[in-house]
Amino acid sequence: MGTVEPQVASGQDAKMASSGQEVTDGFHLVIDALKLNGIDTIFGLPGIPITDFTRMAQAAGLRVISFRHEQNAGNAAAIAGFLTQKPGICLTVSAPGFLNGLTAVANATTNCFPMILISGSSEREIVDLQQGDYEEMDQLAIAKPLAKAAFRVLHAADIGVGVARAIRAAVSGRPGGVYLDLPAKLFAQTIDAEAGKKSLIKVVDPAPKQIPGADAVKRAVDLLEGATKPLIVLGKGAAYAQADAEIRSFIEKTGIPYLPMSMAKGLLPDTHEQCAAAARSYVLAEADVVMLVGARLNWLLSHGKGKTWGGKDHKAWGNQKFVQIDISPQEMDSNVRIDAPLVGDIGSCVSALLAGIGSNGSKPPADWLRAIAERKNKNLAKMAETLARDPTPMNFHSALAVVRDIVKANPDAILVNEGANALDFTRSIVDMYEPRKRLDVGTWGIMGIGMGFAVAAAVVSRHPVIAIEGDSAFGFSGMEVETICRYDLPVCVVVFNNNGVYRGTDVNPTGGPDVAPTVFVKGARYDKLIEAFGGVGVHAATPAELRKAMEEAIRSRKPTLINAVIDETAGTESGRITSLNPSAKKK
Ligand code: ADP
Ligand code: TZD
């Protein structure tokens, strides 16, 4: 191949080796490898040893979005991956920057979002002898248990392979977070330019289709066709798969009622007549055959058993049979028996099912549909009554009645959502109309995704973004309002300010000067925060004020933060999952 021996370039941009041979270096090879694979954006935070890398990437035409904290850059990369099916890239410095980004990698892996965390690292020989280098840490070893895969590149000639492996690991099969360790020395290594170019890999078919077996398809079709109370559960895997037309066609052709998990809302409009979300507890307990499409039977679905599913006690299984579509074979039987596992990518599986049911697919029995419609209408009427109230101060419902209207009028806007009550109420009150428009705390219920998700959603979609944030949740990533202003992103942050975590009413039982652990500064003005950076801050104490401010934010596309004053007594502890709090036996 005629490579020159790797050497450390003395200048920043060594183009010619002493022999006169044209050379390239690690910096340029990483950038070229990313570009070759269609990566156009990097989310990161500069510093040793990647500062020059960020400059060169920008000079090379990549969009480099700089954050104020790596966790937010990592969350941005992860959700960019979810939205685009291309791995989102997060770039950080060594040890502390790497660790800040690592939470996002772990969260991405947990949620099946494809991302690659690229971190610079310190001198291997010093790190491995633990001699105390600047930002010393064995990053690869630490990343391994939290990432779907982790790689290190030591030689410039291996950069192409390293990037290709990272991309494949992130997006193939079940997507996840990948770590790519790039030691400082690698960036400055030079090799022959031609050899470097030849060493790069444009990944062919990074997420190959996985076609389900014909027998597995038949088993699933038979089970569904024999059902008297069928139900489909759509998960965020179904949203990720971008098989929107196939999924909609299958649901409408079979007439089977469906339940969207949080981030699958909008795959079909929430107002679709087959949507059973408003009769959730009824359909989960009553259905006789349930087909899971890119949704796991984890805690969010009560592990497929217990009272939620019609079981006698918390360990008991219900009477339903399950069909499960998932790209991961190991997901099957993880919590209860899966009677008809359908392993493959969702597009291929749903297409095969569509072919399998043919044109004579019979609709579910009318009494099942009628029973669901009755519950649904009753619950929707009850909700409409609650939403119509106009209490002072605002509560979650009266504020969300506004958000609901705004989202309805702007169905292309992306809704980011975190908090406890602010999350649960938004999920149940605000209808979504288009796929992949709702981004939230996901499988872990993690706080802190808000501003990272909002930045990435605006950057990759160019649509307006509305972030509905509990005041506690907002605090985890709030400094990124500067980032939102800096890049002039069309993001409207609404802080549901009820003076604390869950609510603002706890008192210190000792009567001492410290407030209770869940309480924040009363009457805080989060709107002032964004004004410091030139954004629009609005203090909204009534639904009318909130509506006006949100309408203006969407219209103007200006970075906006609305401090929405919510009754501090309105929330409940941990929102809908109060029961997960261990309660002390000794009072
Ligand atoms: P939710 O929280 O919405 O219920 P989960 O994150 O629990 O969703 O489940 C998502 C599932 O989707 C994972 O088990 C993952 O393996 C699966 N998945 C992701 N992408 C695909 C795909 N393209 N085809 C099939 N399954 C997929
Ligand atoms: N830390 C992290 C990273 N994730 C978490 N989920 C928590 C802490 C615990 N937690 C929740 O589960 S919700 C929440 C915390 C701190 C905040 C709830 O308060 P809020 O929302 O102000 O954001 P509401 O609307 O007042 O309930």
XYZ file of C-alpha atoms and ligand atoms in Angstrom:
641
model
C 0.000 0.000 0.000
C 3.019 2.272 0.260
C 2.125 3.798 3.611
C 4.725 5.841 5.350
C 5.375 4.906 8.960
C 2.930 6.672 11.255
C 4.554 9.644 12.872
C 3.443 12.569 14.912
C 2.990 15.605 12.732
C 4.642 18.669 14.175
C 2.346 21.259 12.589
C -1.425 21.171 12.748
C -1.946 20.513 9.113
C 1.000 18.518 7.873
C 0.420 17.994 4.209
C 3.864 16.896 3.027
C 6.185 14.421 4.684
C 9.886 15.211 4.509
C 10.155 12.902 1.488
C 7.797 15.177 -0.456
C 5.131 12.472 -0.426
C 1.612 13.779 0.148
C 0.345 12.764 3.582
C -2.830 12.942 5.578
C -3.376 12.655 9.317
C -5.725 11.168 11.875
C -7.813 14.339 12.135
C -8.569 14.371 8.434
C -9.091 10.648 8.137
C -11.748 10.630 10.870
C -13.534 13.548 9.244
C -13.284 11.946 5.795
C -14.557 8.622 7.139
C -17.578 10.282 8.735
C -18.370 12.312 5.636
C -17.971 9.295 3.392
C -20.720 7.658 5.444
C -23.155 10.502 5.145
C -22.580 11.954 8.603
C -23.239 15.683 8.350
C -23.547 16.805 11.979
C -21.457 16.445 15.118
C -22.775 17.293 18.588
C -19.986 17.937 21.028
C -17.890 20.068 23.312
C -14.301 21.068 22.457
C -11.113 20.736 24.503
C -7.887 18.695 24.562
C -7.391 16.671 22.368
C -10.319 17.362 20.047
C -10.422 21.167 19.771
C -8.723 21.195 16.403
C -10.901 18.335 15.304
C -14.020 20.477 15.835
C -12.456 23.312 13.826
C -11.382 21.046 10.987
C -14.758 19.304 10.916
C -16.481 22.657 10.561
C -14.012 23.716 7.893
C -14.735 20.465 6.064
C -18.438 21.309 5.898
C -19.767 19.263 8.797
C -22.230 21.023 11.066
C -20.625 21.168 14.499
C -23.087 21.959 17.267
C -21.261 22.882 20.461
C -22.966 22.331 23.787
C -22.393 23.511 27.346
C -22.289 20.006 28.832
C -21.442 16.713 27.127
C -24.474 14.861 28.451
C -26.696 17.192 26.466
C -24.557 16.758 23.354
C -24.829 13.001 23.850
C -28.586 13.123 24.234
C -28.747 15.254 21.108
C -26.714 12.672 19.178
C -28.911 9.845 20.437
C -32.171 11.432 19.413
C -30.727 12.548 16.079
C -30.014 8.847 15.572
C -33.584 7.931 16.466
C -34.990 10.518 14.077
C -32.730 9.778 11.109
C -31.631 6.105 11.445
C -28.076 7.391 11.004
C -25.865 7.160 14.087
C -25.802 10.481 15.898
C -22.244 11.556 16.677
C -21.180 12.994 20.021
C -17.637 14.254 20.412
C -15.989 14.817 23.783
C -12.659 15.291 25.512
C -11.076 12.639 27.721
C -12.032 11.356 31.179
C -14.585 13.855 32.585
C -15.973 14.842 29.183
C -16.139 11.182 28.220
C -17.953 10.313 31.456
C -20.410 13.164 30.916
C -21.178 11.760 27.493
C -21.373 8.190 28.724
C -24.736 8.600 30.457
C -26.186 9.417 27.053
C -24.555 6.321 25.536
C -26.042 4.135 28.245
C -29.431 5.773 27.804
C -29.200 5.355 24.023
C -28.375 1.671 24.413
C -31.278 1.218 26.809
C -33.655 2.935 24.396
C -32.250 1.357 21.207
C -31.149 4.709 19.742
C -28.123 4.566 17.409
C -25.313 6.898 18.425
C -21.536 6.956 18.526
C -19.655 8.662 21.321
C -16.219 9.625 20.042
C -13.892 10.683 22.816
C -10.305 11.728 22.697
C -8.169 9.903 25.222
C -4.792 10.348 26.878
C -1.429 8.622 26.349
C -1.937 4.860 26.380
C 1.404 4.011 27.947
C 0.827 6.467 30.782
C -2.814 5.523 31.287
C -2.022 1.816 31.354
C 0.767 2.240 33.898
C -1.460 4.642 35.832
C 1.263 7.240 35.939
C -1.093 10.157 36.196
C -1.611 11.684 32.780
C -3.780 14.725 32.105
C -7.372 13.424 32.224
C -6.175 9.872 32.636
C -8.756 7.117 32.354
C -9.111 3.693 30.785
C -12.132 4.887 28.840
C -12.578 1.821 26.649
C -12.898 -0.487 29.647
C -15.382 1.824 31.324
C -17.518 2.236 28.209
C -17.772 -1.482 27.410
C -20.468 -2.553 29.870
C -22.648 0.460 29.047
C -22.347 0.539 25.287
C -23.632 -1.855 22.670
C -20.041 -2.010 21.423
C -16.764 -0.179 22.097
C -13.665 0.167 19.935
C -10.296 1.903 20.034
C -8.199 2.914 17.057
C -4.427 3.143 17.547
C -3.197 3.487 13.989
C -4.296 6.041 11.421
C -4.569 3.295 8.810
C -7.304 1.652 10.944
C -9.556 4.706 11.203
C -11.691 3.608 8.253
C -12.306 0.221 9.809
C -12.905 1.723 13.244
C -15.537 4.144 11.977
C -17.177 1.444 9.840
C -17.374 -0.935 12.793
C -18.839 1.787 14.990
C -21.499 2.645 12.405
C -22.510 -0.976 11.862
C -22.644 -1.647 15.577
C -24.823 1.414 16.178
C -27.486 0.866 13.513
C -27.603 -2.843 12.664
C -29.903 -5.231 14.495
C -31.146 -3.605 17.686
C -29.659 -0.107 17.532
C -27.636 1.225 20.428
C -24.910 3.460 21.763
C -21.348 2.790 20.616
C -18.086 4.124 21.983
C -15.113 4.953 19.769
C -11.892 5.751 21.597
C -9.444 7.940 19.711
C -6.171 8.608 21.574
C -4.655 12.080 21.191
C -1.653 10.678 19.392
C -3.829 9.170 16.669
C -5.094 12.551 15.496
C -1.612 13.761 14.728
C -0.346 10.545 13.124
C 0.406 10.955 9.449
C 0.184 8.388 6.705
C 0.433 8.518 2.944
C -2.609 10.373 1.674
C -3.453 7.898 -1.064
C -3.147 4.925 1.271
C -5.267 6.780 3.810
C -7.980 7.383 1.263
C -7.975 3.733 0.253
C -8.284 2.645 3.873
C -11.662 4.325 4.347
C -14.862 2.288 4.119
C -18.202 3.476 2.868
C -20.457 1.106 4.749
C -22.743 -0.784 2.388
C -26.197 -1.609 3.768
C -25.424 -0.645 7.394
C -28.763 -1.925 8.766
C -29.564 -4.933 6.608
C -33.176 -6.020 6.355
C -33.997 -9.059 8.437
C -36.738 -11.057 6.795
C -38.873 -13.205 9.088
C -39.315 -16.894 8.342
C -42.471 -17.971 6.498
C -43.440 -20.355 9.321
C -43.135 -17.570 11.874
C -45.330 -15.317 9.756
C -47.980 -18.016 9.384
C -47.976 -18.678 13.136
C -48.576 -14.984 13.807
C -51.286 -14.649 11.166
C -53.096 -17.746 12.477
C -53.040 -16.415 16.014
C -54.321 -12.990 14.988
C -57.035 -14.426 12.765
C -58.273 -16.696 15.557
C -58.485 -13.831 18.047
C -61.782 -12.491 19.323
C -60.257 -9.548 21.207
C -57.061 -8.650 19.364
C -54.876 -5.686 20.252
C -51.740 -4.170 18.735
C -49.198 -2.344 20.881
C -46.909 0.013 18.974
C -43.584 0.867 20.615
C -40.817 3.289 19.819
C -39.126 0.563 17.755
C -42.081 0.894 15.387
C -41.551 4.643 15.237
C -37.820 4.197 14.665
C -38.320 1.675 11.852
C -39.918 4.268 9.535
C -42.342 1.656 8.202
C -45.189 4.117 8.749
C -47.223 3.248 5.658
C -47.016 -0.522 6.210
C -47.989 -0.218 9.865
C -50.919 2.038 9.123
C -52.061 -0.208 6.317
C -51.901 -3.318 8.517
C -53.838 -1.686 11.323
C -56.513 -0.275 9.048
C -56.839 -3.431 6.956
C -57.264 -5.683 9.986
C -59.335 -3.185 11.967
C -57.469 -4.223 15.128
C -57.463 -1.610 17.917
C -54.014 -0.346 18.850
C -52.267 1.240 21.769
C -49.289 3.533 21.128
C -46.475 3.598 23.653
C -45.317 7.104 24.469
C -42.883 7.683 21.602
C -45.060 5.742 19.148
C -47.838 8.291 19.550
C -48.623 9.877 16.200
C -47.503 6.853 14.156
C -51.187 6.925 13.375
C -52.930 10.085 14.586
C -53.980 9.729 18.235
C -57.461 10.738 17.089
C -57.701 7.625 14.862
C -60.867 5.685 15.625
C -58.887 2.479 16.235
C -56.670 4.161 18.838
C -57.467 2.564 22.198
C -55.242 4.814 24.309
C -58.206 6.244 26.196
C -59.275 2.708 27.127
C -55.787 1.447 28.011
C -56.518 -0.391 31.232
C -59.565 -2.051 29.710
C -57.845 -3.366 26.578
C -54.708 -4.610 28.341
C -56.729 -6.676 30.796
C -59.263 -7.920 28.267
C -57.402 -8.622 25.002
C -56.953 -12.291 24.061
C -54.192 -11.844 21.475
C -51.733 -8.975 21.710
C -49.240 -8.138 18.994
C -46.253 -6.108 20.154
C -44.581 -4.114 17.401
C -41.199 -2.758 18.530
C -42.272 -2.595 22.165
C -40.738 -4.549 25.039
C -42.690 -6.110 27.889
C -40.647 -4.157 30.431
C -41.907 -2.128 33.397
C -43.727 0.263 31.094
C -46.040 -2.608 30.150
C -46.059 -4.145 33.633
C -43.848 -6.983 32.332
C -46.790 -8.469 30.452
C -48.351 -9.845 33.623
C -50.086 -8.998 36.860
C -53.330 -7.159 37.369
C -52.748 -4.839 34.419
C -52.993 -7.874 32.151
C -55.862 -9.534 33.994
C -53.641 -11.710 36.225
C -54.798 -12.480 39.760
C -51.779 -10.971 41.503
C -48.621 -9.097 40.535
C -46.763 -12.234 39.361
C -49.701 -13.965 37.684
C -49.991 -14.063 33.904
C -53.179 -13.062 32.164
C -54.915 -15.248 29.606
C -53.691 -13.492 26.493
C -51.364 -14.876 23.858
C -48.600 -12.707 22.439
C -47.239 -12.073 18.988
C -44.027 -10.056 19.162
C -42.261 -8.333 16.294
C -38.718 -7.442 17.230
C -35.330 -7.397 15.586
C -33.753 -8.911 18.672
C -34.412 -12.662 19.007
C -33.410 -12.561 22.667
C -36.263 -10.241 23.487
C -38.709 -13.130 23.108
C -39.903 -14.770 26.360
C -38.045 -12.156 28.411
C -41.004 -11.699 30.734
C -43.814 -14.032 29.658
C -44.283 -16.624 26.921
C -44.294 -15.269 23.388
C -46.556 -17.597 21.425
C -45.677 -16.255 18.010
C -42.250 -14.609 17.887
C -41.678 -12.708 14.675
C -38.014 -11.846 14.522
C -36.993 -9.395 11.855
C -37.102 -5.728 11.003
C -40.500 -4.163 11.425
C -40.847 -3.117 7.786
C -40.228 -6.662 6.556
C -42.339 -8.289 9.278
C -45.363 -6.052 8.801
C -45.137 -6.403 5.012
C -45.056 -10.188 5.413
C -48.084 -10.043 7.717
C -49.911 -7.857 5.217
C -49.239 -10.416 2.504
C -50.225 -13.188 4.928
C -53.639 -11.806 5.785
C -54.365 -11.317 2.095
C -57.436 -9.397 1.066
C -59.934 -11.443 3.044
C -58.789 -10.242 6.462
C -61.863 -10.252 8.674
C -62.455 -7.452 11.162
C -62.437 -8.126 14.921
C -65.824 -8.988 16.453
C -68.069 -5.954 16.740
C -68.743 -6.379 20.471
C -64.996 -6.020 21.223
C -64.815 -2.804 19.244
C -68.048 -1.535 20.778
C -66.861 -2.225 24.331
C -63.637 -0.322 23.666
C -65.464 2.585 22.050
C -67.781 2.866 25.070
C -64.889 3.097 27.545
C -63.009 5.420 25.289
C -65.902 7.824 24.829
C -66.631 7.870 28.529
C -63.004 8.618 29.404
C -62.650 11.225 26.679
C -65.782 12.995 27.874
C -64.453 12.996 31.426
C -61.149 14.412 30.206
C -62.895 17.104 28.141
C -64.730 18.212 31.274
C -61.491 18.446 33.253
C -59.750 20.329 30.464
C -62.561 22.856 30.248
C -62.038 24.022 33.830
C -60.079 27.206 34.293
C -58.693 27.237 37.814
C -56.450 29.923 39.269
C -53.536 29.316 39.435
C -53.261 27.129 36.333
C -52.962 23.413 36.884
C -51.435 20.813 34.571
C -54.756 20.272 32.816
C -55.629 23.860 32.029
C -52.092 24.539 30.784
C -52.027 21.368 28.714
C -55.383 22.153 27.132
C -53.482 25.023 25.520
C -50.516 22.881 24.492
C -52.943 20.361 23.020
C -54.499 23.021 20.775
C -51.115 24.372 19.716
C -49.854 20.906 18.746
C -53.084 20.212 16.877
C -52.622 23.410 14.891
C -48.924 22.605 14.277
C -48.796 18.831 13.774
C -45.326 19.015 12.245
C -43.836 20.484 15.430
C -41.742 18.099 17.504
C -42.754 17.756 21.139
C -40.027 17.077 23.695
C -41.283 16.138 27.138
C -39.817 15.419 30.564
C -40.775 15.694 34.217
C -43.067 13.519 36.308
C -46.543 15.059 36.294
C -45.499 17.293 33.403
C -44.635 14.102 31.512
C -47.592 11.907 32.407
C -50.249 14.538 31.859
C -48.739 15.722 28.588
C -48.562 12.178 27.276
C -52.218 11.526 28.023
C -53.640 14.946 27.119
C -51.678 16.121 24.089
C -52.615 14.216 20.917
C -49.907 13.626 18.336
C -50.677 13.476 14.640
C -47.481 12.473 12.860
C -44.789 9.825 13.411
C -41.667 10.569 15.469
C -42.960 13.884 16.779
C -42.944 12.934 20.440
C -39.572 12.537 22.165
C -39.350 11.872 25.865
C -37.669 10.257 28.860
C -38.029 6.777 27.374
C -37.243 3.459 28.981
C -35.349 4.804 31.983
C -37.573 7.765 32.725
C -34.415 9.827 32.652
C -34.450 13.529 33.491
C -32.070 15.733 31.527
C -32.849 14.808 27.938
C -34.869 17.967 27.362
C -32.604 20.588 25.844
C -30.305 18.083 24.099
C -33.307 16.483 22.397
C -34.768 19.903 21.573
C -31.554 21.141 19.949
C -31.110 17.987 17.870
C -34.769 17.846 16.865
C -34.593 21.414 15.590
C -31.239 20.859 13.859
C -32.135 17.647 12.035
C -35.795 18.372 11.250
C -35.850 22.152 10.909
C -39.399 21.973 12.276
C -40.444 23.980 15.309
C -39.820 22.242 18.630
C -41.972 22.547 21.729
C -40.375 21.329 24.968
C -42.780 20.740 27.836
C -40.594 20.615 30.923
C -41.164 20.083 34.605
C -39.210 22.748 36.491
C -36.988 20.092 38.036
C -36.504 18.286 34.732
C -35.572 21.527 32.988
C -32.814 22.204 35.495
C -30.814 19.182 34.340
C -30.066 20.697 30.930
C -31.292 24.288 31.309
C -27.979 25.932 30.459
C -28.435 24.760 26.879
C -30.910 27.595 26.336
C -27.719 29.474 25.466
C -27.052 26.843 22.779
C -30.606 27.242 21.502
C -30.093 31.005 21.260
C -26.593 30.703 19.778
C -27.824 28.603 16.884
C -31.083 30.573 16.697
C -33.190 27.420 16.841
C -37.010 27.469 16.623
C -37.429 25.992 20.095
C -40.190 26.988 22.488
C -39.445 25.746 25.994
C -42.378 25.755 28.402
C -41.333 25.281 32.022
C -44.241 23.991 34.092
C -43.203 25.772 37.238
C -44.779 24.311 40.354
C -41.904 25.258 42.657
C -40.270 21.880 42.998
C -39.819 18.209 42.230
C -43.357 16.816 41.689
C -44.847 19.843 43.501
C -43.742 22.623 45.773
C -45.550 22.060 49.029
C -43.284 19.860 51.146
C -42.039 21.320 54.434
C -38.946 20.577 56.469
C -40.275 18.465 59.349
C -37.642 19.831 61.750
C -38.764 23.406 61.225
C -35.136 24.272 60.358
C -34.117 26.921 57.811
C -33.481 24.509 54.929
C -36.470 23.906 52.681
C -37.674 20.337 52.076
C -35.576 18.285 49.594
C -38.211 18.512 46.862
C -38.746 22.270 47.080
C -37.147 24.982 44.912
C -37.045 28.776 45.111
C -40.688 29.830 45.065
C -41.922 31.893 42.176
C -38.683 31.483 40.201
C -38.549 33.296 36.844
C -37.085 30.816 34.378
C -38.055 33.203 31.580
C -35.250 35.553 32.666
C -32.711 32.836 31.908
C -33.203 32.917 28.156
C -33.298 36.712 28.092
C -29.657 36.668 29.193
C -28.808 35.189 25.802
C -31.090 37.268 23.635
C -34.023 34.868 23.526
C -37.645 35.697 24.244
C -38.747 35.152 27.844
C -42.421 35.151 28.793
C -44.041 34.843 32.204
C -47.435 33.172 31.749
C -49.844 32.927 34.664
C -53.019 32.143 32.708
C -53.949 29.841 29.819
C -54.585 32.901 27.653
C -51.064 34.204 28.303
C -49.602 30.782 27.649
C -51.521 30.427 24.389
C -50.461 33.830 23.132
C -46.812 33.192 23.956
C -46.757 29.744 22.340
C -48.487 30.965 19.202
C -46.004 33.789 18.898
C -43.032 31.467 19.479
C -44.145 29.103 16.721
C -44.920 31.968 14.365
C -41.659 33.834 14.939
C -39.444 30.711 15.252
C -37.481 32.690 17.853
C -35.861 30.873 20.792
C -38.464 31.261 23.537
C -38.814 30.212 27.150
C -42.202 30.466 28.795
C -42.356 30.288 32.576
C -45.807 28.744 33.039
C -46.966 29.170 36.617
C -48.589 25.939 37.805
C -50.412 25.423 41.098
C -47.752 24.109 43.472
C -50.252 21.717 45.029
C -51.258 20.175 41.702
C -48.724 17.366 41.228
C -48.589 13.925 42.769
C -45.436 12.231 44.008
C -43.645 10.605 41.027
C -46.635 11.303 38.781
C -48.237 8.031 37.634
C -45.597 5.776 39.156
C -46.042 6.654 42.819
C -46.256 2.949 43.606
C -42.623 2.425 42.590
C -41.485 4.470 45.605
C -40.446 2.092 48.371
C -42.390 2.967 51.491
C -40.732 2.886 54.871
C -42.047 0.185 57.195
C -40.987 2.205 60.206
C -42.950 5.463 60.305
P -41.388 1.293 24.061
O -40.641 1.887 25.223
O -41.962 2.314 23.168
O -42.345 0.240 24.494
P -39.040 -0.258 23.633
O -37.859 0.650 23.639
O -39.325 -1.005 24.888
O -40.311 0.555 23.132
O -38.875 -1.336 22.490
C -38.315 -1.046 21.272
C -38.030 -2.385 20.609
O -37.970 -2.182 19.217
C -36.716 -3.020 21.033
O -36.917 -4.297 21.573
C -35.908 -3.083 19.736
O -35.151 -4.272 19.619
C -36.981 -3.028 18.684
N -36.569 -2.455 17.407
C -35.899 -1.309 17.186
N -35.759 -1.091 15.873
C -36.361 -2.116 15.247
C -36.570 -2.469 13.880
N -36.136 -1.698 12.884
N -37.234 -3.613 13.610
C -37.667 -4.417 14.613
N -37.516 -4.135 15.904
C -36.875 -3.003 16.226
N -32.497 11.974 38.128
C -32.590 11.478 36.885
C -31.405 11.528 35.975
N -33.712 10.941 36.436
C -34.783 10.871 37.263
N -35.876 10.289 36.772
C -34.740 11.401 38.563
C -33.564 11.949 38.959
C -35.918 11.358 39.535
N -37.021 12.192 39.030
C -38.086 11.665 38.346
O -38.261 10.481 38.081
S -39.146 12.889 37.850
C -38.211 14.119 38.537
C -37.075 13.576 39.154
C -36.063 14.390 39.832
C -38.601 15.546 38.433
C -40.057 15.781 38.676
O -40.303 17.141 38.879
P -40.608 18.127 37.694
O -42.007 17.653 37.171
O -40.663 19.487 38.248
O -39.664 17.934 36.581
P -43.442 17.757 37.869
O -44.357 18.107 36.769
O -43.382 18.819 38.910
O -43.786 16.421 38.448
